[in-house]
DNA sequence: AGTTAAACCTGGTTGC
DNA sequence: TGCAACCAGGTTTAAC
């Protein structure tokens, strides 16, 4: 369930170990959401830079290192250029950093073998992606990131700006949070949880949210994401951190996945309804329009 | 601009 | 036990 907390947990697990690592080889399994966009062999000999996160994407910068041994000038497959890999975990993806990688399993669709271990993408549903881009601000990376809204913890995202952005949207606030073009990071779980914490009905039109309630929603979103980050994210089925450890936030979800159960706050019944093709969980007593 | 559906995939759970 | 239907963390594209 990679939403922002899960992706950030993943980033924190690989950033330090892989910074400065040398790529020894790479391997592709079954196709992911998009083609890699480069020859896997061209990744060989690259050095890994500082890994950053933008929304639910990870950017793994790569730049050529001095070759360990002179490459044959006639080898057309190897033409290392600087750039990087844009990764997305989709619905079921997770990354592992393996000191000694066993043979790839059925759902292991990308390996980046380095001198500090193998970065392996495990993704049963294959909605995830690994895409080469010459730079973060050039296509295809820039295209994929172009529609993303503000980072939730960006200090520039003030309550005033958040409220102003919501004022421009007539869609239900739950749909606006999921769309990620106002603020990134909340997926289905954390959008539901943040709205519950803020006491806002998920079907309320975004432009009908008052300034005080927008302030409360932004605070709720931040505390929800921060709390999830502290607990290693949520593991519904597939997600683990890079060491294989599952998250535990799902156990403290107030509404997500709790349809028919008692609301932890008022004792009413948690409802489930479908919004934008996704299940929305909420308490009609605590969350007002 | 909106909402809505369909698409991409696999697998676990539920219900008859 | 078998099998069909439905559900699941995301995002893009097309259609009304």
Coordinates of N, CA and C in Angstrom, one line a residue, chain A residues 108-243:
Chain A
X108 N 9.6 -10.8 -8.7 CA 10.7 -9.9 -8.6 C 11.1 -9.4 -10.0
X109 N 10.7 -8.1 -10.3 CA 10.8 -7.7 -11.7 C 11.9 -6.7 -12.0
X110 N 12.7 -6.3 -11.0 CA 13.8 -5.5 -11.3 C 14.9 -5.7 -10.2
X111 N 16.1 -5.8 -10.7 CA 17.2 -5.9 -9.8 C 18.3 -4.9 -10.2
X112 N 18.8 -4.1 -9.2 CA 19.9 -3.3 -9.4 C 21.0 -3.8 -8.5
X113 N 21.9 -4.6 -9.1 CA 23.0 -5.2 -8.3 C 24.1 -4.2 -8.2
X114 N 24.5 -3.9 -6.9 CA 25.5 -2.9 -6.6 C 26.6 -3.6 -5.7
X115 N 27.7 -2.9 -5.5 CA 28.7 -3.4 -4.6 C 28.3 -3.2 -3.2
X116 N 27.1 -2.7 -2.9 CA 26.6 -2.6 -1.5 C 25.3 -3.4 -1.3
X117 N 25.1 -4.3 -2.3 CA 23.9 -5.1 -2.2 C 23.0 -4.9 -3.4
X118 N 22.0 -5.8 -3.4 CA 21.0 -5.8 -4.6 C 19.7 -5.1 -4.2
X119 N 19.4 -4.1 -4.9 CA 18.1 -3.4 -4.8 C 17.1 -4.1 -5.6
X120 N 16.1 -4.8 -5.0 CA 15.2 -5.6 -5.7 C 13.7 -5.1 -5.6
X121 N 13.1 -5.0 -6.7 CA 11.7 -4.6 -6.7 C 10.8 -5.8 -6.8
X122 N 10.0 -6.0 -5.8 CA 9.0 -7.1 -5.7 C 7.6 -6.5 -5.9
X123 N 6.9 -6.9 -7.0 CA 5.6 -6.2 -7.3 C 4.7 -7.2 -8.0
X124 N 3.9 -7.9 -7.2 CA 3.0 -8.9 -7.8 C 2.0 -8.4 -8.9
X125 N 1.5 -7.2 -8.6 CA 0.5 -6.7 -9.6 C 1.1 -5.9 -10.7
X126 N 2.4 -5.5 -10.6 CA 3.1 -4.9 -11.7 C 2.5 -3.5 -12.1
X127 N 1.9 -2.8 -11.1 CA 1.5 -1.4 -11.4 C 2.6 -0.5 -11.1
X128 N 3.7 -1.0 -10.6 CA 4.9 -0.2 -10.3 C 5.6 0.2 -11.5
X129 N 6.7 1.0 -11.4 CA 7.5 1.4 -12.5 C 8.9 1.7 -12.2
X130 N 9.8 1.4 -13.1 CA 11.2 1.8 -13.1 C 11.5 2.4 -14.4
X131 N 11.7 3.7 -14.5 CA 11.9 4.4 -15.7 C 13.2 5.3 -15.7
X132 N 14.0 5.1 -16.8 CA 15.2 5.9 -16.9 C 14.8 7.3 -17.4
X133 N 15.5 8.3 -16.8 CA 15.3 9.6 -17.3 C 16.7 10.3 -17.3
X134 N 17.0 11.1 -18.3 CA 18.3 11.8 -18.3 C 18.4 12.8 -17.2
X135 N 17.3 13.3 -16.7 CA 17.3 14.2 -15.6 C 15.9 14.3 -15.0
X136 N 15.8 14.7 -13.7 CA 14.5 14.8 -13.1 C 13.6 15.9 -13.7
X137 N 14.2 16.9 -14.3 CA 13.4 18.0 -14.9 C 13.3 17.8 -16.4
X138 N 13.6 16.6 -16.9 CA 13.4 16.3 -18.3 C 12.4 15.1 -18.5
X139 N 11.8 15.0 -19.6 CA 11.0 13.9 -19.9 C 11.8 12.6 -19.9
X140 N 11.3 11.4 -19.4 CA 9.9 11.3 -19.0 C 9.6 11.6 -17.6
X141 N 10.7 11.8 -16.7 CA 10.5 12.0 -15.3 C 9.6 13.3 -15.1
X142 N 10.0 14.3 -15.8 CA 9.3 15.6 -15.5 C 7.9 15.5 -15.9
X143 N 7.6 14.7 -16.9 CA 6.2 14.6 -17.4 C 5.4 13.9 -16.3
X144 N 6.0 12.8 -15.7 CA 5.3 12.1 -14.7 C 5.0 12.9 -13.4
X145 N 6.0 13.8 -13.1 CA 5.9 14.6 -11.9 C 5.1 15.9 -12.1
X146 N 4.8 16.2 -13.3 CA 4.3 17.5 -13.7 C 3.0 17.9 -12.9
X147 N 2.2 16.9 -12.7 CA 0.8 17.2 -12.2 C 0.8 17.2 -10.6
X148 N 2.0 16.9 -10.0 CA 2.0 16.7 -8.6 C 1.8 18.0 -7.9
X149 N 1.0 18.0 -6.8 CA 0.8 19.1 -6.0 C 1.9 19.3 -5.0
X150 N 1.7 20.1 -3.9 CA 2.7 20.4 -2.9 C 3.0 19.1 -2.1
X151 N 4.3 19.1 -1.6 CA 4.6 18.1 -0.6 C 3.9 18.5 0.7
X152 N 3.3 17.5 1.4 CA 2.5 17.8 2.6 C 3.3 18.5 3.7
X153 N 4.6 18.2 3.8 CA 5.4 18.8 4.9 C 6.2 20.0 4.5
X154 N 5.9 20.5 3.3 CA 6.6 21.7 2.8 C 6.0 22.9 3.6
X155 N 6.9 23.7 4.2 CA 6.5 24.8 4.9 C 5.8 25.9 4.1
X156 N 6.1 25.8 2.8 CA 5.4 26.8 1.9 C 3.9 26.5 1.7
X157 N 3.6 25.2 2.1 CA 2.1 24.9 2.0 C 1.5 25.4 3.3
X158 N 1.1 26.6 3.3 CA 0.5 27.2 4.5 C -1.0 26.9 4.5
X159 N -1.7 27.0 5.6 CA -3.1 26.8 5.6 C -3.8 27.7 4.6
X160 N -3.3 29.0 4.5 CA -3.9 29.9 3.5 C -3.9 29.4 2.1
X161 N -2.7 28.9 1.7 CA -2.5 28.4 0.4 C -3.3 27.1 0.1
X162 N -3.3 26.3 1.2 CA -4.1 25.0 1.0 C -5.6 25.3 0.9
X163 N -6.1 26.2 1.7 CA -7.5 26.7 1.6 C -7.8 27.3 0.2
X164 N -6.8 28.1 -0.3 CA -7.0 28.7 -1.6 C -7.1 27.7 -2.7
X165 N -6.3 26.7 -2.6 CA -6.2 25.6 -3.6 C -7.6 24.9 -3.6
X166 N -8.1 24.6 -2.4 CA -9.3 23.9 -2.3 C -10.5 24.7 -2.8
X167 N -10.4 26.0 -2.7 CA -11.4 26.9 -3.2 C -11.6 26.8 -4.7
X168 N -10.6 26.4 -5.4 CA -10.7 26.2 -6.8 C -11.3 24.9 -7.3
X169 N -11.7 24.1 -6.3 CA -12.1 22.7 -6.7 C -13.5 22.4 -6.3
X170 N -14.3 21.9 -7.2 CA -15.7 21.6 -6.9 C -15.9 20.1 -6.6
X171 N -14.8 19.3 -6.8 CA -15.0 17.9 -6.6 C -15.0 17.6 -5.1
X172 N -15.5 16.4 -4.7 CA -15.5 16.0 -3.3 C -14.1 16.0 -2.7
X173 N -14.0 16.5 -1.5 CA -12.6 16.7 -0.9 C -11.8 15.4 -0.9
X174 N -12.5 14.2 -0.7 CA -11.8 12.9 -0.8 C -11.2 12.7 -2.1
X175 N -11.9 13.1 -3.2 CA -11.4 12.9 -4.6 C -10.2 13.9 -4.8
X176 N -10.3 15.1 -4.2 CA -9.2 16.0 -4.4 C -7.9 15.6 -3.7
X177 N -8.1 15.0 -2.5 CA -6.9 14.5 -1.8 C -6.3 13.4 -2.6
X178 N -7.1 12.5 -3.1 CA -6.6 11.3 -3.9 C -5.9 11.7 -5.2
X179 N -6.4 12.8 -5.8 CA -5.9 13.2 -7.1 C -4.5 13.7 -6.9
X180 N -4.1 14.2 -5.8 CA -2.7 14.6 -5.5 C -2.2 15.8 -6.3
X181 N -3.1 16.6 -6.8 CA -2.6 17.7 -7.5 C -2.7 19.0 -6.7
X182 N -3.3 18.9 -5.5 CA -3.2 20.0 -4.5 C -2.1 19.7 -3.5
X183 N -2.2 18.5 -3.0 CA -1.1 18.0 -2.0 C -0.9 16.5 -2.3
X184 N 0.3 16.1 -2.4 CA 0.6 14.7 -2.7 C 0.7 13.9 -1.4
X185 N 0.7 12.6 -1.6 CA 1.1 11.7 -0.5 C 0.0 10.9 0.1
X186 N -1.2 11.4 0.1 CA -2.3 10.7 0.7 C -2.9 9.7 -0.3
X187 N -3.0 8.5 0.0 CA -3.7 7.5 -0.8 C -5.0 7.2 -0.1
X188 N -5.6 6.1 -0.4 CA -6.9 5.8 0.1 C -7.0 5.7 1.6
X189 N -5.9 5.1 2.2 CA -6.0 4.9 3.6 C -5.9 6.2 4.3
X190 N -4.8 7.0 4.0 CA -4.5 8.2 4.7 C -5.5 9.4 4.4
X191 N -6.1 9.3 3.2 CA -7.1 10.3 2.9 C -8.3 10.1 3.8
X192 N -8.7 8.8 3.9 CA -9.9 8.5 4.8 C -9.5 8.9 6.3
X193 N -8.3 8.6 6.7 CA -8.0 8.8 8.1 C -7.9 10.3 8.4
X194 N -7.3 11.0 7.5 CA -7.1 12.5 7.7 C -8.5 13.2 7.8
X195 N -9.4 12.8 6.9 CA -10.7 13.4 6.9 C -11.5 13.1 8.2
X196 N -11.3 11.8 8.7 CA -11.9 11.5 10.0 C -11.3 12.4 11.1
X197 N -10.0 12.5 11.1 CA -9.4 13.3 12.2 C -9.8 14.7 12.1
X198 N -10.1 15.2 10.9 CA -10.5 16.6 10.7 C -12.0 16.8 10.9
X199 N -12.7 15.7 11.0 CA -14.2 15.8 11.2 C -14.9 16.3 9.9
X200 N -14.3 16.0 8.8 CA -14.9 16.5 7.5 C -15.4 15.3 6.7
X201 N -16.7 15.5 6.2 CA -17.3 14.4 5.4 C -16.6 14.3 4.1
X202 N -16.3 13.0 3.7 CA -15.5 12.8 2.4 C -16.2 13.3 1.2
X203 N -17.5 13.4 1.2 CA -18.3 13.9 0.0 C -18.4 15.4 -0.1
X204 N -18.0 16.1 1.0 CA -18.1 17.5 0.9 C -17.3 18.1 -0.2
X205 N -17.9 19.0 -1.0 CA -17.2 19.7 -2.0 C -16.0 20.5 -1.5
X206 N -14.8 20.4 -2.1 CA -13.6 21.0 -1.6 C -13.8 22.5 -1.4
X207 N -14.5 23.1 -2.4 CA -14.7 24.6 -2.3 C -15.7 25.1 -1.3
X208 N -16.3 24.1 -0.6 CA -17.2 24.5 0.5 C -16.6 24.4 1.9
X209 N -15.3 24.1 1.9 CA -14.5 23.9 3.1 C -14.1 25.3 3.6
X210 N -14.4 25.6 4.8 CA -14.1 26.9 5.4 C -12.6 27.0 5.7
X211 N -12.1 28.2 5.9 CA -10.7 28.4 6.2 C -10.3 27.6 7.4
X212 N -11.1 27.7 8.5 CA -10.7 27.0 9.7 C -10.7 25.4 9.5
X213 N -11.6 25.0 8.7 CA -11.7 23.5 8.5 C -10.5 23.1 7.6
X214 N -10.1 23.9 6.6 CA -9.0 23.6 5.8 C -7.7 23.5 6.6
X215 N -7.6 24.4 7.5 CA -6.5 24.5 8.4 C -6.4 23.2 9.2
X216 N -7.6 22.7 9.7 CA -7.7 21.5 10.5 C -7.3 20.3 9.6
X217 N -7.8 20.3 8.4 CA -7.5 19.2 7.5 C -6.0 19.0 7.2
X218 N -5.4 20.2 6.9 CA -4.0 20.1 6.6 C -3.2 19.6 7.8
X219 N -3.6 20.0 9.0 CA -2.9 19.5 10.2 C -3.2 18.1 10.4
X220 N -4.4 17.6 10.2 CA -4.8 16.2 10.3 C -4.0 15.4 9.3
X221 N -3.9 15.9 8.1 CA -3.1 15.1 7.1 C -1.7 15.0 7.5
X222 N -1.1 16.0 8.0 CA 0.3 16.0 8.5 C 0.5 15.0 9.6
X223 N -0.4 15.1 10.6 CA -0.2 14.2 11.8 C -0.5 12.8 11.4
X224 N -1.4 12.5 10.5 CA -1.7 11.2 10.0 C -0.5 10.6 9.3
X225 N 0.1 11.3 8.4 CA 1.2 10.9 7.6 C 2.4 10.7 8.5
X226 N 2.6 11.6 9.5 CA 3.8 11.5 10.4 C 3.6 10.3 11.3
X227 N 2.4 10.1 11.8 CA 2.2 8.9 12.6 C 2.4 7.6 11.9
X228 N 2.0 7.6 10.6 CA 2.2 6.4 9.8 C 3.7 6.1 9.6
X229 N 4.4 7.2 9.4 CA 5.8 7.1 9.1 C 6.5 6.5 10.4
X230 N 6.1 7.0 11.5 CA 6.7 6.5 12.8 C 6.5 5.0 13.0
X231 N 5.4 4.5 12.5 CA 5.0 3.1 12.7 C 5.4 2.2 11.5
X232 N 6.2 2.7 10.6 CA 6.7 1.9 9.4 C 5.6 1.8 8.3
X233 N 4.6 2.7 8.3 CA 3.6 2.6 7.3 C 2.5 1.6 7.6
X234 N 1.7 1.3 6.6 CA 0.6 0.3 6.7 C 1.0 -0.9 5.9
X235 N 0.7 -2.1 6.4 CA 0.9 -3.3 5.6 C -0.5 -4.0 5.6
X236 N -1.1 -3.9 4.4 CA -2.4 -4.6 4.2 C -2.1 -6.0 3.7
X237 N -1.1 -6.1 2.9 CA -0.8 -7.4 2.3 C 0.7 -7.5 2.0
X238 N 1.1 -6.7 1.0 CA 2.4 -6.8 0.4 C 3.6 -6.0 1.0
X239 N 3.2 -4.8 1.5 CA 4.3 -3.9 1.8 C 5.2 -4.3 3.0
X240 N 6.5 -4.1 2.7 CA 7.5 -4.2 3.8 C 8.6 -3.2 3.6
X241 N 9.3 -2.8 4.6 CA 10.5 -2.0 4.4 C 11.6 -2.8 3.7
X242 N 12.7 -2.1 3.5 CA 13.8 -2.8 2.7 C 14.4 -4.0 3.4
X243 N 14.1 -4.1 4.7 CA 14.6 -5.3 5.4 C 13.5 -6.3 5.6

